[in-house]
CSV table of C-alpha atoms in Angstrom, one decimal:
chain,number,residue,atom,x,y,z
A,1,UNK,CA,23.9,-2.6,29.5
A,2,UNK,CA,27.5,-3.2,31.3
A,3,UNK,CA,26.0,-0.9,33.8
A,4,UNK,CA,22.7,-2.9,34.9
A,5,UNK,CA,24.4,-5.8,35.2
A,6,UNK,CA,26.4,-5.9,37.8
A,7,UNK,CA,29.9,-7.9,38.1
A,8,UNK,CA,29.1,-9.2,41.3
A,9,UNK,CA,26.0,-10.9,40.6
A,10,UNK,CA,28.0,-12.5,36.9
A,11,UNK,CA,30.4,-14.0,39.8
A,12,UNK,CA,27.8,-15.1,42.1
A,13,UNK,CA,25.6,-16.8,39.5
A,14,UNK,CA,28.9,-18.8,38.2
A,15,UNK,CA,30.4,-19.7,41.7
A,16,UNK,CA,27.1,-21.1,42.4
A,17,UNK,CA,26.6,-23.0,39.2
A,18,UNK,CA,29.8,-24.4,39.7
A,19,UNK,CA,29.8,-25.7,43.2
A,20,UNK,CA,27.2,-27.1,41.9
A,21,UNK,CA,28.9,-29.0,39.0
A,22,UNK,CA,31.7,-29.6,41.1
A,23,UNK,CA,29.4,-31.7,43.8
A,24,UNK,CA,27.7,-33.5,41.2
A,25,UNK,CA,30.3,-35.5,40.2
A,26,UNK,CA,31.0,-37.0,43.4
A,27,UNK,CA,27.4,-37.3,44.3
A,28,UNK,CA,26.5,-39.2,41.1
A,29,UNK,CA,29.3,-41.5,42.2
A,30,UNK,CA,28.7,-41.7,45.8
A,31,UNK,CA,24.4,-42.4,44.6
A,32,UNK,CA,25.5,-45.1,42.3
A,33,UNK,CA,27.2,-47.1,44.5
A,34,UNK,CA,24.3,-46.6,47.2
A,35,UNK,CA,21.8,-47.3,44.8
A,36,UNK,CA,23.5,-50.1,42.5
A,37,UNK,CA,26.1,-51.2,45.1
A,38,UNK,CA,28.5,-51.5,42.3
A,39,UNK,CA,31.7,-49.2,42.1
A,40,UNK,CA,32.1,-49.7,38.6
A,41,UNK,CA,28.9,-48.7,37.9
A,42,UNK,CA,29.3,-45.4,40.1
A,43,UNK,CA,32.4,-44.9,37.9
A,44,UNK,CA,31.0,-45.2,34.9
A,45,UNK,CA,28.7,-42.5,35.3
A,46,UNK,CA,31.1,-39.2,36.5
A,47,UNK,CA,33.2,-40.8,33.1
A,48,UNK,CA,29.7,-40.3,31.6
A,49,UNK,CA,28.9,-37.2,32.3
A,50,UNK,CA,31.9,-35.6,31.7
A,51,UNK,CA,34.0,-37.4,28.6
A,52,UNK,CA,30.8,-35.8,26.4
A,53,UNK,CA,31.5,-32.4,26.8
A,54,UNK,CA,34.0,-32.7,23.9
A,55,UNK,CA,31.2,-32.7,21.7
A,56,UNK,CA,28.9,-30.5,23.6
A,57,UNK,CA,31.2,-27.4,24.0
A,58,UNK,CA,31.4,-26.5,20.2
A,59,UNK,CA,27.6,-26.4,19.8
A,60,UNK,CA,26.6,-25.0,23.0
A,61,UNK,CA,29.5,-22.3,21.9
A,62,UNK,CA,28.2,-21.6,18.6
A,63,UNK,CA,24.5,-21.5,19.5
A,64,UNK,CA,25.8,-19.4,22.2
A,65,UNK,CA,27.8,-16.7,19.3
A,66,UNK,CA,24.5,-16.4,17.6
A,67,UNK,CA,22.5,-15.7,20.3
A,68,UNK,CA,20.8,-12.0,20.8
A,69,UNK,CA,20.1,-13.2,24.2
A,70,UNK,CA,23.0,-15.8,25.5
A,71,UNK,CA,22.3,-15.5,29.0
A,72,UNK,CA,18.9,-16.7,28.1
A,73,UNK,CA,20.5,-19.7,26.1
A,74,UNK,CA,22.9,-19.8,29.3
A,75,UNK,CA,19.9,-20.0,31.7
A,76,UNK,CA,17.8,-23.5,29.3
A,77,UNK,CA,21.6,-25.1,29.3
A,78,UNK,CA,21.7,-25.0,33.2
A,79,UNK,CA,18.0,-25.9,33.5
A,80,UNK,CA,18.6,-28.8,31.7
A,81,UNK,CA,21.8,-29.8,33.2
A,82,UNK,CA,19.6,-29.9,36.7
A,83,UNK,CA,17.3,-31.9,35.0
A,84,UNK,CA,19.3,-34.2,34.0
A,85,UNK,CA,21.0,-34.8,37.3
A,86,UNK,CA,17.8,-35.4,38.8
A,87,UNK,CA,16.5,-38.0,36.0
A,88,UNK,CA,20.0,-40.1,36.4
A,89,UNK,CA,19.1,-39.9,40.0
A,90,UNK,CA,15.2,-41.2,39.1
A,91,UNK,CA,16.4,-43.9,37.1
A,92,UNK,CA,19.7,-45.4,39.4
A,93,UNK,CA,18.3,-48.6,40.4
A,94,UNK,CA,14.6,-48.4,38.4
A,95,UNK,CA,15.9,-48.6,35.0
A,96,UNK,CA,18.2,-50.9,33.2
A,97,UNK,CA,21.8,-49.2,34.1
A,98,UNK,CA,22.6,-48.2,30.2
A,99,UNK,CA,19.3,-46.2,30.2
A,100,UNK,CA,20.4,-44.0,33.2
A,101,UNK,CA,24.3,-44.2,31.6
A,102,UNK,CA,22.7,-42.9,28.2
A,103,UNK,CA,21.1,-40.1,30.5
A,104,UNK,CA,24.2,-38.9,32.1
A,105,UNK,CA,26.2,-38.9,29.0
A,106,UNK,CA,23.4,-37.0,27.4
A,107,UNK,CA,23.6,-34.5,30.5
A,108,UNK,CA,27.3,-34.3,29.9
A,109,UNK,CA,26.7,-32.4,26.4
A,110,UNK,CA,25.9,-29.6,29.0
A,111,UNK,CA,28.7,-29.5,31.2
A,112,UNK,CA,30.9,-26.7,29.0
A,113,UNK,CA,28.2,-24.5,29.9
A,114,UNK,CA,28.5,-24.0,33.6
A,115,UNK,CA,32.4,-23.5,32.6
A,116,UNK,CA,32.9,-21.6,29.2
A,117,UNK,CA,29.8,-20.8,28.9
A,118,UNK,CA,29.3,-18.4,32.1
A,119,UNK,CA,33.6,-17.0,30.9
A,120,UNK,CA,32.7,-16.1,27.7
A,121,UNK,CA,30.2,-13.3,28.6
A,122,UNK,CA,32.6,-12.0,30.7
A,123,UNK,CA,33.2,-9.0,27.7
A,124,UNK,CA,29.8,-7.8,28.2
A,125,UNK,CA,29.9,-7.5,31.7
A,126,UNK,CA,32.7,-5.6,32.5
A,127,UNK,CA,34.7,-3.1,31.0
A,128,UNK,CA,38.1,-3.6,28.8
A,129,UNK,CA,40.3,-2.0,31.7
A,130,UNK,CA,39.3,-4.1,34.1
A,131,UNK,CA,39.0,-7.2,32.5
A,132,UNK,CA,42.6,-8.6,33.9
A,133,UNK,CA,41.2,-8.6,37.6
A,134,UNK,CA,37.5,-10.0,36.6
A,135,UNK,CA,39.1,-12.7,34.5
A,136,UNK,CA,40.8,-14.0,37.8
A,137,UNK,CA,38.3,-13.4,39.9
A,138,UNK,CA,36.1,-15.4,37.3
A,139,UNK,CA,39.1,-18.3,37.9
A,140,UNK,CA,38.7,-17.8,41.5
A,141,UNK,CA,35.5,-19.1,41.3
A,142,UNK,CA,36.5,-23.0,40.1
A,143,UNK,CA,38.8,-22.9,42.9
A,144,UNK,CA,36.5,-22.6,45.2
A,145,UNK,CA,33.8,-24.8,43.5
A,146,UNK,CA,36.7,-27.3,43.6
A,147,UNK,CA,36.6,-26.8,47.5
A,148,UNK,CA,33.4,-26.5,48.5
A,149,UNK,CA,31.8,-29.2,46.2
A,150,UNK,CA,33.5,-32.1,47.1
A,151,UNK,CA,33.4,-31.2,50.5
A,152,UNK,CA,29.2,-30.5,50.3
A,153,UNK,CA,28.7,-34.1,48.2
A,154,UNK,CA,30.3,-35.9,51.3
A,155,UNK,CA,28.8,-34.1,54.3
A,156,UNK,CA,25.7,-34.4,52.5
A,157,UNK,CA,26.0,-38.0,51.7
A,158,UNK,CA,26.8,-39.0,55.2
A,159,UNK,CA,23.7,-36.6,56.7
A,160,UNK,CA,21.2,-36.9,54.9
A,161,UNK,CA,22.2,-39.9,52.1
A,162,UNK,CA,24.0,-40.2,48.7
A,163,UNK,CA,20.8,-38.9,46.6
A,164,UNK,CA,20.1,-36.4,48.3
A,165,UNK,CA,23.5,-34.9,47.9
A,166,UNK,CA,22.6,-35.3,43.7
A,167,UNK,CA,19.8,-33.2,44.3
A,168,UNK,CA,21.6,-30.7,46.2
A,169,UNK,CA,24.0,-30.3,43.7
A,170,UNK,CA,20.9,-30.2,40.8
A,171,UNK,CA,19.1,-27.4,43.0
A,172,UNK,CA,22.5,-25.2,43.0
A,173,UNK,CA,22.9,-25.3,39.7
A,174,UNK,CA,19.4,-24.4,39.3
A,175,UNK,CA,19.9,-21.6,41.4
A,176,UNK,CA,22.3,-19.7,38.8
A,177,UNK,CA,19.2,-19.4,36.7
A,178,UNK,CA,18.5,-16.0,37.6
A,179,UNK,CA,22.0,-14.7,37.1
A,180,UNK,CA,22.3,-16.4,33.7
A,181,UNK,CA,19.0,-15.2,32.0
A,182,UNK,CA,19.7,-11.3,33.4
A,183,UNK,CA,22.8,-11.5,31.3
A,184,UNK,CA,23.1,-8.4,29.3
A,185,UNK,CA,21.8,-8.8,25.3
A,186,UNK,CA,24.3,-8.9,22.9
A,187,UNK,CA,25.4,-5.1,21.8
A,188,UNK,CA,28.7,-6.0,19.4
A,189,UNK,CA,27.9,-6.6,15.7
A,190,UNK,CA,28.6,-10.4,15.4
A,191,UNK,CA,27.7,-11.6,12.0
A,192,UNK,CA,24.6,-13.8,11.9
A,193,UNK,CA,23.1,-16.3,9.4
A,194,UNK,CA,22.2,-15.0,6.3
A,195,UNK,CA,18.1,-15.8,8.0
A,196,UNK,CA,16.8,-16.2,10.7
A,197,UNK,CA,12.7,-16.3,11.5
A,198,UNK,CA,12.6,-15.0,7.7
A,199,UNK,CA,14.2,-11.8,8.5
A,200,UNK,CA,17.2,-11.0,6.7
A,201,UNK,CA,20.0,-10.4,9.1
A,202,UNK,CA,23.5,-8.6,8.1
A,203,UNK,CA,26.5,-11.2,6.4
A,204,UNK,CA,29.9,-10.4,7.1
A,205,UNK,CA,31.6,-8.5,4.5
A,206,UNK,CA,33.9,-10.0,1.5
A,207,UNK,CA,33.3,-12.4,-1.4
A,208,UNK,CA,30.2,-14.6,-1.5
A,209,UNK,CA,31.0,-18.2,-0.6
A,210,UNK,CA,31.7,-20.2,-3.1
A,211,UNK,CA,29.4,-23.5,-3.0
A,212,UNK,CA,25.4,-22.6,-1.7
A,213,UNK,CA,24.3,-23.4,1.3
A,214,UNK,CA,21.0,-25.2,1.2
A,215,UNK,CA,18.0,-23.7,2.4
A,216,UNK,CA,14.4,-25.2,4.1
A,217,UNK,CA,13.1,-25.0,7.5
A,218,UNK,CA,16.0,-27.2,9.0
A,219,UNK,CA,18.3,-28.0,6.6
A,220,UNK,CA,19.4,-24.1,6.5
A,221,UNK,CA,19.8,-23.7,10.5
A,222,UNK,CA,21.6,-27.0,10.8
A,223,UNK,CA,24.0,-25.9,7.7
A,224,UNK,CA,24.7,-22.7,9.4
A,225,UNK,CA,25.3,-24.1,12.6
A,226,UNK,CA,27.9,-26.6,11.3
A,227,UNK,CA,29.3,-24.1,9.4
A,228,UNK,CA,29.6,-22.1,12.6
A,229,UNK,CA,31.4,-24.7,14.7
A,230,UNK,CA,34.0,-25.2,12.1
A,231,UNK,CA,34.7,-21.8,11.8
A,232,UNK,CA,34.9,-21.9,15.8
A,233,UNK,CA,37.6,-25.3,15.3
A,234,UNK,CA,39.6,-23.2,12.5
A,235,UNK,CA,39.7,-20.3,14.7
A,236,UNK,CA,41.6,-22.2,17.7
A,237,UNK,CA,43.8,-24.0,15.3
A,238,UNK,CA,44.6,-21.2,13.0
A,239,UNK,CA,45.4,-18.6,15.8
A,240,UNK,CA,49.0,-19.9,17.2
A,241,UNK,CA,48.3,-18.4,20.8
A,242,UNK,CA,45.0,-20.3,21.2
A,243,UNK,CA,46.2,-23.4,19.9
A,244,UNK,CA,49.2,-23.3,22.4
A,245,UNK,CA,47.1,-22.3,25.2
A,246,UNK,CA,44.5,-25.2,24.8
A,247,UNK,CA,47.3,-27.8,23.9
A,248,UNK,CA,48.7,-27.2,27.1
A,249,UNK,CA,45.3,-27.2,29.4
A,250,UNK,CA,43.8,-30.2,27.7
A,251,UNK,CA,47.1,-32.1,28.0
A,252,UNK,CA,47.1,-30.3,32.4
A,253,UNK,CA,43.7,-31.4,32.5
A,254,UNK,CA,44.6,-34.9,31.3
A,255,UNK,CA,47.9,-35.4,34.2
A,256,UNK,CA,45.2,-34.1,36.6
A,257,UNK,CA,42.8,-36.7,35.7
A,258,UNK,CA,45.3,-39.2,36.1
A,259,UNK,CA,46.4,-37.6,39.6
A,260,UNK,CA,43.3,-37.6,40.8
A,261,UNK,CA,42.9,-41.5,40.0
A,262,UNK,CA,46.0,-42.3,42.4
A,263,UNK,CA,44.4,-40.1,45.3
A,264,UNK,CA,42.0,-43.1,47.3
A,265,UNK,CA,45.5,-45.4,46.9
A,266,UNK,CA,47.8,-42.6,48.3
A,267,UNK,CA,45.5,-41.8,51.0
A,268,UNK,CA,45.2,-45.2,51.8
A,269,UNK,CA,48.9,-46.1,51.9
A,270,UNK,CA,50.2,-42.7,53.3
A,271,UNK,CA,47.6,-40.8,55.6
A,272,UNK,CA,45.6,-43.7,56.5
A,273,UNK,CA,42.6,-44.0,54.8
A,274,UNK,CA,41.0,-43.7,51.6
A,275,UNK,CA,38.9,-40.9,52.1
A,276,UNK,CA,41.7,-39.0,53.2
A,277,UNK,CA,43.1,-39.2,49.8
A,278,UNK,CA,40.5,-36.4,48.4
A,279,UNK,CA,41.4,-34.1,50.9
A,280,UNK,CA,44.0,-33.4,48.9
A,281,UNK,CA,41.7,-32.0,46.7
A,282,UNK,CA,40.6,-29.5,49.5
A,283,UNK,CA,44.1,-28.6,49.7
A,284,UNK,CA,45.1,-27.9,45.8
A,285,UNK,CA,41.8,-26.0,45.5
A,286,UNK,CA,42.8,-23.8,48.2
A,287,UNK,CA,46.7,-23.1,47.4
A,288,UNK,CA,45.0,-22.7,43.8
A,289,UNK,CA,42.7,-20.2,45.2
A,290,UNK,CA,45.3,-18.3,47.2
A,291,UNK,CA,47.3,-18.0,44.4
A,292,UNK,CA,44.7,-16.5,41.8
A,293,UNK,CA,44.0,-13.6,44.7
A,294,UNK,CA,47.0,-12.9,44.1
A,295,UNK,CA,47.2,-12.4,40.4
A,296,UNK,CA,44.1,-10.6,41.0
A,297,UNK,CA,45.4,-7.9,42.9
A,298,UNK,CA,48.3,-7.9,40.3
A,299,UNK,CA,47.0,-9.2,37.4
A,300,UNK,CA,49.8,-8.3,34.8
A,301,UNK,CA,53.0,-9.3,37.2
A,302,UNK,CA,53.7,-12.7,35.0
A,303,UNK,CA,52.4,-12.9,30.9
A,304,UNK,CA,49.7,-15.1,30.6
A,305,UNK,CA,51.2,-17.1,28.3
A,306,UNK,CA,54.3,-17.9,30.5
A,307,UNK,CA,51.9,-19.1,33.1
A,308,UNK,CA,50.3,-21.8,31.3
A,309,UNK,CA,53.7,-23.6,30.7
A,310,UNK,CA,55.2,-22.7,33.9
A,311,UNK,CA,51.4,-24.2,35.9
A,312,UNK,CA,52.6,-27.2,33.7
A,313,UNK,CA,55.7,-27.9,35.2
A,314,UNK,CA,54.5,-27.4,38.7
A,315,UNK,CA,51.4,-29.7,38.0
A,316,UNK,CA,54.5,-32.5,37.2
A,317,UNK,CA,56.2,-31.7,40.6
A,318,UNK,CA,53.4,-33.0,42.7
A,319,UNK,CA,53.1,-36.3,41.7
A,320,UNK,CA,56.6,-36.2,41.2
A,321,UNK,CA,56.9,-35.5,45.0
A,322,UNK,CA,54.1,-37.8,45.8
A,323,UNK,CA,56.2,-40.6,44.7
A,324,UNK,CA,58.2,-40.3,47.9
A,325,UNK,CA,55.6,-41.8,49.9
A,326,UNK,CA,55.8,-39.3,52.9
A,327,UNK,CA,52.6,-37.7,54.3
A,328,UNK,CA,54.2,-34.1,55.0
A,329,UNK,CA,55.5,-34.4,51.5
A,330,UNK,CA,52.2,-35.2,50.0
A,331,UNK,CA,50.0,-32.6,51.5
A,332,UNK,CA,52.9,-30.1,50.3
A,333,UNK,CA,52.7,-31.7,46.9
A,334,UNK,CA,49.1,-30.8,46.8
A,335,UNK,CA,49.3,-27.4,47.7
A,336,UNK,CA,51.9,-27.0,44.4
A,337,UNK,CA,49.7,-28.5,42.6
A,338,UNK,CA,47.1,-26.3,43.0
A,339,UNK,CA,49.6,-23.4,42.7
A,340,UNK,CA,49.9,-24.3,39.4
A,341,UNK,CA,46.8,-24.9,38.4
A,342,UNK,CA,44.5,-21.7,39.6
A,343,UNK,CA,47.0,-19.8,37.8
A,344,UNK,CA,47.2,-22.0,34.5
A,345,UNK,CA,43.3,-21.4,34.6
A,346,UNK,CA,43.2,-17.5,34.9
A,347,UNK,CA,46.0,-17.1,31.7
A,348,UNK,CA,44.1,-19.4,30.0
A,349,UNK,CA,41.1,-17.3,29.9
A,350,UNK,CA,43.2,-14.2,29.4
A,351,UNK,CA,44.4,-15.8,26.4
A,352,UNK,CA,40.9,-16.6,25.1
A,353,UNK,CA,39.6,-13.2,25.7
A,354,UNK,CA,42.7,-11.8,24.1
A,355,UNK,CA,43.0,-13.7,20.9
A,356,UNK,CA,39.2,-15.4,20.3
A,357,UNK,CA,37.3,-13.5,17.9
A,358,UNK,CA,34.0,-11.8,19.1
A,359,UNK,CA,31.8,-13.3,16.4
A,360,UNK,CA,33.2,-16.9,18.0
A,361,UNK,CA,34.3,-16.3,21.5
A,362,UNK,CA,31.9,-18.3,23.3
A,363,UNK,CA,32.7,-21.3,20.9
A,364,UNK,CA,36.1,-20.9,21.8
A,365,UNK,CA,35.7,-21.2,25.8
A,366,UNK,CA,33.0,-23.4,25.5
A,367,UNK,CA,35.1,-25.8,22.9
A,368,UNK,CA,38.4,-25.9,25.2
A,369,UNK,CA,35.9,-26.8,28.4
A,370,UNK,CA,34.9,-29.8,26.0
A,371,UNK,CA,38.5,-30.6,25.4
A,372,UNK,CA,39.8,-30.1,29.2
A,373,UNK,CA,36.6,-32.0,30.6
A,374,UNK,CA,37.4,-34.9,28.1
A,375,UNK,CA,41.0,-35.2,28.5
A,376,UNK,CA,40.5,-35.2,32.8
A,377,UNK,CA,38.3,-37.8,32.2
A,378,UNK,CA,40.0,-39.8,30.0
A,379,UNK,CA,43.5,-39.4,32.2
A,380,UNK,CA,41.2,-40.8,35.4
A,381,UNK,CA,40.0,-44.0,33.2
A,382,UNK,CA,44.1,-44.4,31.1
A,383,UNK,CA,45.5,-44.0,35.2
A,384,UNK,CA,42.9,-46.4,37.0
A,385,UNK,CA,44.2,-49.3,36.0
A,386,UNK,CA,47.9,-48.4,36.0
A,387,UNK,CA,47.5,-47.7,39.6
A,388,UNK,CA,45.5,-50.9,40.5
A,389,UNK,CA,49.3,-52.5,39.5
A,390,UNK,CA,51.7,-49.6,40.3
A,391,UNK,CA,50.8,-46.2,41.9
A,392,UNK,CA,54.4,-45.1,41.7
A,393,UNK,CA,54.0,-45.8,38.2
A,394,UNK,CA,50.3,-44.0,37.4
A,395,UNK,CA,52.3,-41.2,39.6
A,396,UNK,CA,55.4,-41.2,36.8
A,397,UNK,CA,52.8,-41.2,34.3
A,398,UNK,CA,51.1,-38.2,35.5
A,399,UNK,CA,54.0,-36.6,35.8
A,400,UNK,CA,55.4,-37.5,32.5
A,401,UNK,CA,52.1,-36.2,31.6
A,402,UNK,CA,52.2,-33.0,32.9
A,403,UNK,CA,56.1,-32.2,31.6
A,404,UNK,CA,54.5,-33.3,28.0
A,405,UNK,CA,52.1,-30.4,28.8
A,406,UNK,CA,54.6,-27.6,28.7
A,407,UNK,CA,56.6,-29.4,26.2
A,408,UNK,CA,53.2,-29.0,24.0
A,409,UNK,CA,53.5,-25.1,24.8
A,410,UNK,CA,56.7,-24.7,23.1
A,411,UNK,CA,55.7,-27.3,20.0
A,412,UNK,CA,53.3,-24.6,18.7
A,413,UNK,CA,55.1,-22.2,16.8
A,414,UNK,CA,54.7,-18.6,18.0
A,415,UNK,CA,52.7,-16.3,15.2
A,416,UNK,CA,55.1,-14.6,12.9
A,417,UNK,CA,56.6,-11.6,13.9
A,418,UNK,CA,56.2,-12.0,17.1
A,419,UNK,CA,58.6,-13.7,19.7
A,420,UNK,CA,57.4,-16.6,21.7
A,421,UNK,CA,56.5,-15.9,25.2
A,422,UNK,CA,59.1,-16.3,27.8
């Protein structure tokens, strides 16, 4: 199967689903205000459809593990992510506002699946030796999401109009379909439910568990699924290296929320216009992308986990910096920014792959996209309002942020016998 499926089309398919997700936010906000000609409005809906995923990523995850055909599970969660760009589209100025809200938060549940979801399979596409260099390759694709998508949302906006930028961004992520449902079946011996279809399927070995699960046409399936997804929360939690390692992203993910709250202010006040201020963006992704070709082409130089607190710390040094107030200053803060994060990304997925086990690895990535999705948009909506007062202080607080972050790596103690990364 590993041989029909080729790496290149896996990385195609999930560069293009992602560009996609990463336009969509900006579209939805660039539509709303268009279309409702409110800006809080427009906000509310990329915090929407992205502070759901925390609740999305441990059942997409699960349904995922006990899939004998997760590309084809992979394929209906992008479909339906598409689809539910295009009906908060429909409904921005037709329907009352919290109908069209209630849609995007709804479309949110998806969003771990154009992130974990597409990592996870990454086992069954490629071979164990050269898993290192396809896992930063994977990374190298949000990177480049990160820079193109923005960047299509605007141009699109201004040439052909805010909505149509939504359904450009709904048609890319449609256009990972194929890639998705040509993912290879699953070949490993993951455990299933005890049923399925009535067919008996094969249990995991050991003692029978103690209290019955209930059975019936639903009640069984829905048992079996929550049983799943807190096996899938025990497994992060238990496992010191996975713990750490999502810690320290969601707590990342949550100074880069706030970070990228304080970016129309400091383009504003330094470079001279708002708009400006996402271009930092541009510049992060790239510096983030640079940085990950090189880990690809040696992808065992630094330990994985010594990247994820080390990305920390340099995620603190560009707001930091940006404090200063000087433009050459900023655009170089935003380049170490992004040096810290394309890198933090790739360990993090080695860690994942390395420690997640089989039976619940697509839980595991698609659970920590929740939680990093979640915390980025929570640190935008905590940092908004700071910065409406004090940018120098939403700054601090991202940075305080960020050091907390790599303090977080270190507050996990290391498994037992074994010494804690350096």
């Amino acid at each position: 199967m590993k041989r029909r499926y080729s790496f290149p089309v896996h990385l195609t398919g999930a560069a293009v689903a992602r560009t996609g997700d990463e336009m969509a936010g900006p579209a939805l906000v660039l539509a709303g205000l268009a279309l409702t000609g409110s800006a809080a409005d427009a906000s509310l809906l990329l915090a929407g459809v992205t502070v759901s995923s925390v609740l999305g990523g441990p059942v997409l995850g699960s349904l995922l593990d006990r899939a004998e055909r997760p590309g084809r599970l992979l394929a209906a969660a992008l479909a339906l992510y598409a689809a539910g760009l295009t009906a908060v589209l429909v409904g921005l100025g037709r329907l009352p506002f919290a109908l069209t809200l209630a849609a995007a938060v709804l479309t949110g549940l998806l969003g771990p699946a154009l992130s974990g979801g597409w990592t996870a399979q990454l086992r069954a596409v490629v071979r164990d030796d050269r898993l290192d260099r396809a896992n930063a390759l994977d990374a190298m694709t949000f990177g480049a999401a990160g820079l193109a998508g923005p960047a299509l949302a605007g141009g699109t906006a201004e040439a052909l109009g805010a909505p149509t930028a939504v359904v450009v961004s709904a048609a890319l992520v449609a256009l990972a379909l194929p890639a998705a449902w040509a993912l290879p079946a699953r070949t490993d011996p993951t455990p299933k439910s005890p049923t399925r279809g009535g067919r008996p399927r094969p249990v995991p070995p050991g003692p029978a568990p103690s209290v019955p699960v209930p059975s019936g046409p639903l009640v069984g399936p829905a048992v079996g699924l929550a049983v799943d997804i807190a096996a899938g929360l025990r497994a992060v939690v238990r496992s010191p290296a996975l713990a750490r390692a999502t810690l320290t992203s969601v707590v990342s993910c949550t100074a880069q929320g706030m970070l990228t709250a304080c970016l129309a202010l400091l383009g504003e006040r330094v470079l001279g216009g708002a708009g400006r201020g996402a271009m930092l963006l541009s510049c992060a992704a790239v510096s983030a992308l640079a940085a990950n070709a090189v880990l690809a082409r040696f992808p065992r130089t630094i330990a994985p986990d010594t990247l994820l607190w080390t990305g920390a710390l340099l995620q603190a040094a560009a707001p930091a910096a940006a404090v200063l107030g000087h433009p050459t200053v900023l655009v170089a803060a935003a380049f170490v920014a992004g040096i810290g994060e394309g890198p933090q990304l790739t360990a993090l997925f080695a860690v994942r792959h390395r420690e997640a086990p089989e039976r619940l690895r697509s839980q595991v990535f698609t659970t920590g996209a929740g939680l990093k999705i979640t915390g980025f948009a929570l640190g935008a909506v905590v940092a908004g309002p700071v910065a409406a007062r004090s940018l120098t202080g939403a700054l601090l607080l991202a940075t305080g942020t960020a050091v907390l972050a790599a303090l977080a790596f270190f507050a996990v103690p290391a498994a037992r016998g074994r010494a804690a990364p350096a």
